Amino acid sequence: KSHNSNICPVVYICILSVIREPLARSCLSPFRMPGSLPAVCEAAWPKDVGIIAMEVYFPSQYVEQAELEEFDGVGAGKYTVGLGQARMGFCSDREDIGSLCLTVVQRLMERSGLSYESVGRLEVGTETIIDKSKSTKTVLMQLFEESGNTDVEGVDTTNACYGGTAALFNALNWVESSSWDGRYALVVAGDIAVYATGSARPTGGAGAVAMLVGPNAPLVFERGLRGTHMQHAYDFYKPDMVSEYPVVDGKLSIQCYLSALDRCYSVYRNKIHAQWQREGLEKHCSLEDFGFMVFHSPYCKLVQKSLARLMLNDFLCHPSPDTQSGPFSGLEAFRDVKIEDTYFDRDVEKAFMKASSEAFESKTKASLLISNQNGNMYTPSVYGCLASVLAQHAPQQLAGQRIGVFSYGSGFAATLYSIKVTQDATPGSALDKLVSSLCDLQARLDSRKKVSPDVFAQNMKLREETHHLANYIPQGSVEELFPGTWYLTRVDEKHRRQYARRSMSDDRPLEAGLITSCIAAEHIPSPLKKMPRIPTTTAGPEVISNGDH
């Protein structure tokens, strides 16, 4: 307060203007309630940041789970009914994490018609480690060489199946930060999930998902709505540096997964409730607020149990649930159960799986297409589930929906967050293009080659014996790979890996580093002046201001 009453009020306005900037920067203080950001903060962020494009890769060979049951000498239905799995994709020694990620990135760039110059950040989430120092992201920089773009931030992120989500969050945060230069971020989640002979082997799989992140996206991440739980546990881990196989405590892993789901859902509901209160709405979040719900999928039956678990949470948190009619009908006997005592309670599980059956059919079942047909891909698993939802619904069915996403990685780390689908489902819209790009998923799954369990076992044995070798030339067939697939040609005496790409049109391999595109990428101007967009017409990209980021 000034003692000089003659100071012009304009001075005070100027002073407020000076302090406004640091106040805006400080609005992310950890002492604020989540989601309580003032409007001055949100005004500086780019609009509708999220996923613009997606690409999925899975191997060209699979084994039938029903045949694997017979081969392994287990009861009929143990893998197909008990786990909910139909087929399992697998890689020969021709594929590793480098080749998987090279394939999915180049496929996304080609199909989207994007220039490599338009990417300013590249994040990789994986637990398939082939080097304790060199990141898989650096292997992908081979694709950028012809463009001359080496100004690409980001490296690898690792924590079991959660690494892809952490990489995605890094990319989203970059776009919304002062470091953003106006270019896209590219996120890759990829893994080869293999297990030693035994009960865990049918929960394997392999694949990769690439996601293009930027503003004006059709899949928008809802700000401030992430419920996270992190805890130390040895439920699944890989301490043996010369083996691809993990150490697994199956029962503990399920308990960790479900307990993380409970806690993440509770945190998420508190945050969205606080957000609604600020908007003048007095309501509580439940499954009814999600059009779709997707989960990390180690195996499909656990996902079905997880949706039932969310209904159990809704039931126990409801102040006065109607047990005479509606979804909670007949559940009054479970009103006083303690959530932490129900992880392996078969009565609770059976009752709530039945009560949530309709919700599962409408909100979650479609997400299990790739998981059921290809198996657990580890870090890409939950994003394969998201792609499965998009591939099986028309843009008009998706428009305006909230999609809940639960990501879990053993050890353990988990987050439940939500995506809001854009309302614009018109032909040629960003949502229409995203959905159209994924509409061939079922056809691609059907085009794979089925092999016998014996051939599958031989491939697993070959990987087990050779994945760590130097001066090694892979033995797997190149002709069995999908056209356009990158593959390993050799590992030299210094463990340096060399790759080539199978041609898109015939069986002739492409030399490593000679990148050809089936879609001509448009020239992208300087990101400091223009925001690169997926090309829709011959017109140039939209001009935006980048001064606040």
Tab-separated table of N, CA, C and O in Angstrom, residues 183-230:
chain	number	residue	atom	x	y	z
A	183	ARG	N	6.454	-28.278	-33.586
A	183	ARG	CA	6.432	-29.513	-34.362
A	183	ARG	C	5.699	-30.631	-33.621
A	183	ARG	O	5.352	-30.524	-32.450
A	184	TYR	N	5.468	-31.713	-34.326
A	184	TYR	CA	4.825	-32.878	-33.725
A	184	TYR	C	5.761	-33.583	-32.752
A	184	TYR	O	6.988	-33.525	-32.867
A	185	ALA	N	5.167	-34.326	-31.840
A	185	ALA	CA	5.885	-35.334	-31.060
A	185	ALA	C	5.444	-36.699	-31.574
A	185	ALA	O	4.290	-36.885	-31.958
A	186	LEU	N	6.365	-37.623	-31.576
A	186	LEU	CA	6.074	-38.990	-32.023
A	186	LEU	C	6.403	-39.941	-30.877
A	186	LEU	O	7.499	-39.887	-30.312
A	187	VAL	N	5.429	-40.782	-30.521
A	187	VAL	CA	5.596	-41.722	-29.410
A	187	VAL	C	5.522	-43.147	-29.950
A	187	VAL	O	4.610	-43.477	-30.714
A	188	VAL	N	6.483	-43.974	-29.551
A	188	VAL	CA	6.509	-45.364	-29.983
A	188	VAL	C	6.522	-46.259	-28.747
A	188	VAL	O	7.345	-46.068	-27.847
A	189	ALA	N	5.598	-47.203	-28.699
A	189	ALA	CA	5.588	-48.225	-27.656
A	189	ALA	C	5.763	-49.569	-28.355
A	189	ALA	O	5.014	-49.890	-29.283
A	190	GLY	N	6.768	-50.338	-27.941
A	190	GLY	CA	7.015	-51.614	-28.606
A	190	GLY	C	7.663	-52.615	-27.683
A	190	GLY	O	8.458	-52.241	-26.819
A	191	ASP	N	7.317	-53.894	-27.875
A	191	ASP	CA	7.914	-54.955	-27.058
A	191	ASP	C	7.725	-56.313	-27.710
A	191	ASP	O	6.819	-56.522	-28.529
A	192	ILE	N	8.597	-57.240	-27.300
A	192	ILE	CA	8.451	-58.660	-27.622
A	192	ILE	C	8.278	-59.376	-26.290
A	192	ILE	O	9.195	-59.405	-25.469
A	193	ALA	N	7.083	-59.907	-26.054
A	193	ALA	CA	6.755	-60.555	-24.786
A	193	ALA	C	6.914	-62.067	-24.928
A	193	ALA	O	6.123	-62.722	-25.593
A	194	VAL	N	7.960	-62.589	-24.338
A	194	VAL	CA	8.221	-64.035	-24.396
A	194	VAL	C	8.463	-64.562	-22.989
A	194	VAL	O	8.996	-63.855	-22.116
A	195	TYR	N	8.072	-65.807	-22.781
A	195	TYR	CA	8.197	-66.454	-21.476
A	195	TYR	C	8.822	-67.832	-21.645
A	195	TYR	O	8.699	-68.464	-22.698
A	196	ALA	N	9.438	-68.294	-20.585
A	196	ALA	CA	9.961	-69.656	-20.582
A	196	ALA	C	8.802	-70.653	-20.690
A	196	ALA	O	7.648	-70.318	-20.417
A	197	THR	N	9.112	-71.854	-21.100
A	197	THR	CA	8.092	-72.894	-21.194
A	197	THR	C	7.370	-73.029	-19.856
A	197	THR	O	8.000	-73.113	-18.813
A	198	GLY	N	6.044	-73.035	-19.908
A	198	GLY	CA	5.264	-73.139	-18.680
A	198	GLY	C	3.962	-72.387	-18.784
A	198	GLY	O	3.553	-71.958	-19.869
A	199	SER	N	3.324	-72.167	-17.639
A	199	SER	CA	1.973	-71.601	-17.611
A	199	SER	C	1.895	-70.167	-18.094
A	199	SER	O	0.841	-69.704	-18.519
A	200	ALA	N	3.019	-69.422	-18.034
A	200	ALA	CA	2.990	-68.013	-18.442
A	200	ALA	C	3.167	-67.826	-19.946
A	200	ALA	O	2.808	-66.777	-20.482
A	201	ARG	N	3.704	-68.841	-20.637
A	201	ARG	CA	4.037	-68.671	-22.056
A	201	ARG	C	2.844	-68.249	-22.911
A	201	ARG	O	3.003	-67.411	-23.807
A	202	PRO	N	1.630	-68.758	-22.704
A	202	PRO	CA	0.498	-68.336	-23.547
A	202	PRO	C	0.065	-66.888	-23.345
A	202	PRO	O	-0.801	-66.405	-24.073
A	203	THR	N	0.656	-66.181	-22.381
A	203	THR	CA	0.327	-64.762	-22.199
A	203	THR	C	1.345	-63.866	-22.910
A	203	THR	O	1.433	-62.675	-22.626
A	204	GLY	N	2.112	-64.431	-23.836
A	204	GLY	CA	3.068	-63.658	-24.603
A	204	GLY	C	2.429	-62.978	-25.804
A	204	GLY	O	1.214	-63.023	-26.018
A	205	GLY	N	3.267	-62.361	-26.624
A	205	GLY	CA	2.825	-61.644	-27.814
A	205	GLY	C	3.926	-60.703	-28.257
A	205	GLY	O	5.041	-60.728	-27.714
A	206	ALA	N	3.661	-59.863	-29.229
A	206	ALA	CA	4.661	-58.906	-29.705
A	206	ALA	C	3.984	-57.867	-30.573
A	206	ALA	O	2.950	-58.133	-31.199
A	207	GLY	N	4.578	-56.682	-30.626
A	207	GLY	CA	4.034	-55.649	-31.500
A	207	GLY	C	4.537	-54.274	-31.127
A	207	GLY	O	5.341	-54.102	-30.202
A	208	ALA	N	4.056	-53.290	-31.857
A	208	ALA	CA	4.438	-51.900	-31.616
A	208	ALA	C	3.311	-50.988	-32.052
A	208	ALA	O	2.554	-51.303	-32.973
A	209	VAL	N	3.190	-49.856	-31.372
A	209	VAL	CA	2.211	-48.821	-31.709
A	209	VAL	C	2.946	-47.490	-31.779
A	209	VAL	O	3.763	-47.179	-30.906
A	210	ALA	N	2.690	-46.724	-32.826
A	210	ALA	CA	3.236	-45.375	-32.950
A	210	ALA	C	2.088	-44.376	-32.895
A	210	ALA	O	1.026	-44.618	-33.485
A	211	MET	N	2.296	-43.265	-32.196
A	211	MET	CA	1.261	-42.243	-32.032
A	211	MET	C	1.839	-40.865	-32.309
A	211	MET	O	2.895	-40.509	-31.795
A	212	LEU	N	1.139	-40.108	-33.127
A	212	LEU	CA	1.522	-38.740	-33.446
A	212	LEU	C	0.789	-37.803	-32.497
A	212	LEU	O	-0.439	-37.858	-32.386
A	213	VAL	N	1.526	-36.947	-31.801
A	213	VAL	CA	0.962	-36.088	-30.758
A	213	VAL	C	1.129	-34.623	-31.136
A	213	VAL	O	2.199	-34.195	-31.576
A	214	GLY	N	0.069	-33.858	-30.959
A	214	GLY	CA	0.115	-32.428	-31.233
A	214	GLY	C	-1.207	-31.772	-30.894
A	214	GLY	O	-2.118	-32.415	-30.359
A	215	PRO	N	-1.352	-30.477	-31.210
A	215	PRO	CA	-2.610	-29.773	-30.936
A	215	PRO	C	-3.656	-30.064	-32.006
A	215	PRO	O	-3.370	-30.692	-33.022
A	216	ASN	N	-4.882	-29.606	-31.749
A	216	ASN	CA	-6.003	-29.789	-32.675
A	216	ASN	C	-6.210	-31.269	-33.007
A	216	ASN	O	-6.463	-31.636	-34.154
A	217	ALA	N	-6.078	-32.108	-31.985
A	217	ALA	CA	-6.142	-33.558	-32.169
A	217	ALA	C	-7.581	-34.064	-32.062
A	217	ALA	O	-8.401	-33.485	-31.345
A	218	PRO	N	-7.893	-35.170	-32.723
A	218	PRO	CA	-9.223	-35.777	-32.570
A	218	PRO	C	-9.386	-36.513	-31.243
A	218	PRO	O	-10.497	-36.685	-30.759
A	219	LEU	N	-8.282	-36.969	-30.652
A	219	LEU	CA	-8.305	-37.614	-29.335
A	219	LEU	C	-7.588	-36.691	-28.354
A	219	LEU	O	-6.360	-36.632	-28.327
A	220	VAL	N	-8.359	-35.968	-27.571
A	220	VAL	CA	-7.820	-34.924	-26.701
A	220	VAL	C	-7.662	-35.443	-25.277
A	220	VAL	O	-8.613	-35.983	-24.702
A	221	PHE	N	-6.476	-35.279	-24.708
A	221	PHE	CA	-6.242	-35.697	-23.324
A	221	PHE	C	-6.818	-34.643	-22.387
A	221	PHE	O	-6.487	-33.459	-22.486
A	222	GLU	N	-7.682	-35.079	-21.483
A	222	GLU	CA	-8.355	-34.148	-20.575
A	222	GLU	C	-7.371	-33.677	-19.503
A	222	GLU	O	-6.842	-34.470	-18.729
A	223	ARG	N	-7.158	-32.373	-19.457
A	223	ARG	CA	-6.156	-31.794	-18.571
A	223	ARG	C	-6.521	-31.968	-17.104
A	223	ARG	O	-7.649	-31.751	-16.708
A	224	GLY	N	-5.510	-32.357	-16.339
A	224	GLY	CA	-5.696	-32.484	-14.901
A	224	GLY	C	-6.397	-33.746	-14.464
A	224	GLY	O	-6.611	-33.956	-13.279
A	225	LEU	N	-6.749	-34.619	-15.419
A	225	LEU	CA	-7.519	-35.816	-15.068
A	225	LEU	C	-6.672	-37.073	-15.252
A	225	LEU	O	-6.871	-37.871	-16.166
A	226	ARG	N	-5.700	-37.212	-14.375
A	226	ARG	CA	-4.882	-38.426	-14.315
A	226	ARG	C	-4.836	-38.907	-12.875
A	226	ARG	O	-4.468	-38.145	-11.982
A	227	GLY	N	-5.198	-40.153	-12.664
A	227	GLY	CA	-5.064	-40.759	-11.340
A	227	GLY	C	-3.923	-41.755	-11.381
A	227	GLY	O	-3.979	-42.733	-12.125
A	228	THR	N	-2.875	-41.527	-10.607
A	228	THR	CA	-1.662	-42.353	-10.666
A	228	THR	C	-1.387	-43.023	-9.334
A	228	THR	O	-1.659	-42.458	-8.276
A	229	HIS	N	-0.859	-44.251	-9.406
A	229	HIS	CA	-0.412	-44.947	-8.198
A	229	HIS	C	0.911	-45.639	-8.507
A	229	HIS	O	1.024	-46.383	-9.478
A	230	MET	N	1.919	-45.396	-7.670
A	230	MET	CA	3.242	-45.997	-7.816
A	230	MET	C	3.616	-46.696	-6.512
A	230	MET	O	3.420	-46.144	-5.430
